[in-house]
Coordinates of C-alpha atoms in Angstrom, one line a residue:
M1 CA 76.1 172.6 -92.7
E2 CA 76.3 173.6 -96.4
V3 CA 79.0 171.8 -98.4
T4 CA 80.1 171.9 -102.1
V5 CA 80.1 168.4 -103.6
S6 CA 81.6 167.2 -106.9
F7 CA 80.4 164.1 -108.7
M8 CA 83.5 163.4 -110.8
H9 CA 83.5 162.7 -114.6
L10 CA 80.0 161.4 -115.1
P11 CA 78.9 160.6 -118.7
V12 CA 77.1 163.5 -120.2
Y13 CA 73.9 161.6 -120.8
I14 CA 73.3 161.0 -117.1
K15 CA 70.6 163.5 -116.1
D16 CA 70.9 165.8 -113.2
D17 CA 67.7 164.3 -111.7
V18 CA 69.6 161.1 -111.2
I19 CA 72.0 162.9 -108.9
F20 CA 69.2 164.7 -107.0
G21 CA 67.5 161.3 -106.6
K22 CA 70.6 159.8 -104.9
L23 CA 70.9 162.8 -102.6
W24 CA 67.3 162.3 -101.5
E25 CA 67.9 158.6 -101.0
W26 CA 70.8 159.5 -98.7
G27 CA 68.7 162.0 -96.8
V28 CA 70.6 164.9 -98.0
E29 CA 68.9 168.1 -99.2
P30 CA 70.3 169.9 -102.3
A31 CA 71.0 173.6 -101.7
S32 CA 71.7 174.7 -105.3
Q33 CA 71.2 173.7 -108.9
I34 CA 73.8 171.5 -110.5
R35 CA 76.5 173.1 -112.6
R36 CA 78.9 171.4 -115.0
R37 CA 82.6 171.9 -115.1
F38 CA 84.1 172.7 -118.4
L39 CA 87.6 172.3 -119.9
P40 CA 89.5 175.5 -120.8
G41 CA 88.1 177.1 -123.9
E42 CA 85.8 179.9 -125.1
G43 CA 82.3 180.0 -126.6
K44 CA 81.0 177.0 -128.4
E45 CA 84.4 175.3 -128.1
R46 CA 83.9 174.8 -124.3
I47 CA 83.6 171.1 -123.5
A48 CA 82.1 169.6 -120.3
D49 CA 84.5 167.2 -118.6
G50 CA 81.6 165.3 -116.9
T51 CA 82.0 166.6 -113.4
R52 CA 78.8 168.0 -111.8
I53 CA 79.0 170.4 -108.9
L54 CA 76.4 171.5 -106.4
K55 CA 75.9 172.6 -102.8
V56 CA 74.1 170.3 -100.3
L57 CA 72.9 170.6 -96.7
F58 CA 74.3 168.0 -94.3
N59 CA 72.3 167.3 -91.1
D60 CA 72.8 165.6 -87.7
K61 CA 72.5 162.1 -89.4
V62 CA 74.6 162.7 -92.5
R63 CA 78.0 164.4 -92.2
S64 CA 79.7 162.9 -95.2
L65 CA 78.9 161.3 -98.5
P66 CA 80.6 158.1 -99.7
Y67 CA 83.8 158.2 -101.7
S68 CA 81.9 156.8 -104.8
A69 CA 78.4 156.1 -106.0
R70 CA 77.0 153.6 -108.6
F71 CA 75.4 154.9 -111.7
D72 CA 73.7 153.1 -114.6
V73 CA 75.7 153.7 -117.8
E74 CA 75.5 152.3 -121.4
G75 CA 76.2 148.6 -121.2
G76 CA 76.0 148.2 -117.4
T77 CA 76.9 150.1 -114.3
E78 CA 80.0 152.0 -113.0
Y79 CA 81.2 153.6 -109.8
F80 CA 82.1 157.3 -110.0
K81 CA 84.1 159.3 -107.4
I82 CA 82.5 161.8 -105.1
M83 CA 84.5 164.6 -103.4
H84 CA 83.8 167.4 -100.8
D85 CA 85.6 169.1 -97.9
R86 CA 86.1 167.2 -94.7
Q87 CA 85.0 163.9 -96.3
T88 CA 85.3 160.7 -94.3
Q89 CA 84.9 157.1 -95.0
V90 CA 81.2 156.1 -94.7
C91 CA 79.1 153.1 -95.7
R92 CA 77.7 153.5 -99.2
Q93 CA 74.4 151.9 -98.0
C94 CA 73.5 153.8 -94.9
L95 CA 76.2 156.6 -94.7
K96 CA 77.3 155.6 -91.2
S97 CA 81.0 155.8 -90.3
T98 CA 80.9 152.8 -88.0
H99 CA 81.4 150.2 -90.8
I100 CA 82.0 149.8 -94.5
F101 CA 79.5 148.7 -97.1
K102 CA 80.2 145.0 -97.1
E103 CA 79.6 144.9 -93.3
C104 CA 76.4 147.0 -93.4
P105 CA 73.6 145.5 -91.3
D106 CA 71.0 147.1 -93.7
I107 CA 72.1 145.0 -96.6
V108 CA 69.3 142.7 -97.8
C109 CA 70.3 139.3 -99.3
Y110 CA 68.3 138.8 -102.5
R111 CA 68.3 135.0 -102.1
C112 CA 66.9 134.5 -98.6
R113 CA 65.7 138.1 -98.0
G114 CA 67.6 138.2 -94.8
V115 CA 69.7 141.2 -93.7
G116 CA 73.4 141.8 -92.9
H117 CA 75.0 139.6 -95.6
F118 CA 75.5 139.4 -99.3
A119 CA 73.9 136.6 -101.4
R120 CA 77.4 135.2 -102.1
N121 CA 77.8 134.6 -98.4
C122 CA 74.3 133.3 -97.8
E123 CA 73.9 130.1 -95.9
M124 CA 70.9 129.1 -98.0
R125 CA 73.1 129.5 -101.1
R126 CA 75.7 127.2 -99.6
E127 CA 73.1 124.5 -99.0
R128 CA 71.8 124.7 -102.5
R129 CA 75.1 125.2 -104.5
T130 CA 78.7 124.1 -104.1
E131 CA 80.3 126.6 -106.5
D132 CA 81.4 130.0 -105.2
D133 CA 80.3 132.0 -108.3
E134 CA 77.0 131.8 -110.2
P135 CA 77.1 133.8 -113.4
A136 CA 73.5 133.1 -114.3
D137 CA 70.3 132.2 -112.5
E138 CA 66.8 131.1 -113.6
E139 CA 63.3 131.2 -112.2
T140 CA 64.5 134.2 -110.1
H141 CA 61.0 135.4 -109.0
W142 CA 62.5 138.9 -108.8
D143 CA 60.6 142.1 -108.8
E144 CA 61.9 145.6 -109.3
R145 CA 62.6 146.1 -105.6
C146 CA 64.6 142.9 -105.5
V147 CA 66.6 143.9 -108.6
D148 CA 67.5 147.1 -106.8
D149 CA 68.7 145.1 -103.8
V150 CA 70.8 142.8 -106.1
K151 CA 72.5 145.8 -107.8
K152 CA 73.4 147.2 -104.4
S153 CA 74.9 144.0 -103.1
W154 CA 76.5 142.5 -106.3
M155 CA 79.9 143.9 -107.1
G156 CA 79.4 144.1 -110.9
D157 CA 76.8 144.2 -113.6
V158 CA 73.3 142.8 -113.3
Y159 CA 71.2 141.9 -116.3
V160 CA 67.6 140.7 -115.8
S161 CA 64.4 139.7 -117.6
N162 CA 61.7 139.4 -114.9
G163 CA 58.7 138.5 -117.0
G164 CA 55.1 138.8 -115.7
T165 CA 54.5 135.7 -113.7
N166 CA 56.1 134.2 -110.6
A167 CA 57.3 131.1 -112.5
R168 CA 59.6 133.1 -114.7
G169 CA 62.7 135.2 -114.5
V170 CA 66.3 134.9 -115.7
A171 CA 69.4 136.9 -114.8
I172 CA 73.1 137.1 -115.6
L173 CA 75.5 138.6 -113.0
I174 CA 79.0 139.5 -114.0
K175 CA 81.7 140.5 -111.5
T176 CA 83.6 143.8 -112.1
G177 CA 87.0 143.3 -113.6
V178 CA 86.5 139.7 -114.9
V179 CA 85.5 140.5 -118.5
E180 CA 85.3 143.7 -120.5
N181 CA 82.9 145.5 -122.8
V182 CA 79.8 143.8 -121.5
K183 CA 76.5 144.6 -123.4
K184 CA 73.0 143.2 -123.2
V185 CA 72.0 141.9 -126.6
E186 CA 69.0 139.6 -125.9
D187 CA 66.0 140.2 -123.7
D188 CA 62.6 138.6 -124.6
G189 CA 60.9 140.8 -122.0
D190 CA 59.0 137.8 -120.7
G191 CA 61.4 136.3 -118.2
R192 CA 62.5 133.5 -120.5
M193 CA 65.7 134.7 -122.0
I194 CA 68.5 137.1 -121.3
G195 CA 71.8 137.4 -123.2
V196 CA 75.0 139.4 -123.1
V197 CA 78.2 139.7 -125.2
F198 CA 81.6 140.4 -123.6
E199 CA 85.3 140.5 -124.3
Y200 CA 87.7 138.1 -122.6
M201 CA 91.4 137.9 -123.4
G202 CA 90.9 139.7 -126.6
E203 CA 88.1 137.5 -127.9
M204 CA 84.3 138.2 -128.0
F205 CA 81.9 135.7 -126.4
K206 CA 78.1 135.5 -126.1
L207 CA 76.3 134.2 -123.0
I208 CA 72.6 133.4 -123.0
N209 CA 70.5 132.3 -120.1
I210 CA 67.3 130.5 -121.1
Y211 CA 64.4 129.3 -118.9
A212 CA 62.2 127.1 -121.1
P213 CA 58.6 126.2 -120.2
N214 CA 58.1 123.0 -118.1
D215 CA 55.2 121.6 -120.1
E216 CA 55.7 119.9 -123.4
R217 CA 53.3 122.1 -125.4
G218 CA 54.9 125.2 -124.0
R219 CA 58.4 123.9 -125.0
R220 CA 57.3 123.4 -128.6
V221 CA 56.0 126.9 -128.9
F222 CA 59.1 128.3 -127.1

């Protein structure tokens, strides 16, 4: 079944290939090139409003796209609305209509690598920590695949510096709606330091997560 799909009000710098990539991940085949919607005007005065429109082919497994999708934007990530005819509520992870995203059995916990639950609900996490929220983590041992899993499960922005060895890795995770204007300002690229600035109640703050070497000589150099 061929359907016209609109990705609403995306930033102009997001490339069309990013949209095509999401469609392929969902198992949906594009049936046309992407065109951009413009505000009323003529000639050079025409201004794109950010909405991208294309035709896609649904199949026996995929009959609807989710109501929104996550995109990387300047300073973090945001969710943008998706619209098409006969759209129904489906899981953002697997596109099945039998459950919503937070109940998806395909979710992978980035802490224990188990499935079917978020890291914030992980039993291993409860054994190791007593607080409900952990804004920063060190010695993460994350790779790129794990970072992708974290971004899918964490409801907010994820900033990481993985480094090149298993003994390194720092991260800062910030929930959506808690603070504003979050930007990454520090990243040593070696898994030792990550830093962000953000606005809270009208004031600017800076948060830095550092994982220093364990040995005395390494600490002096660091």
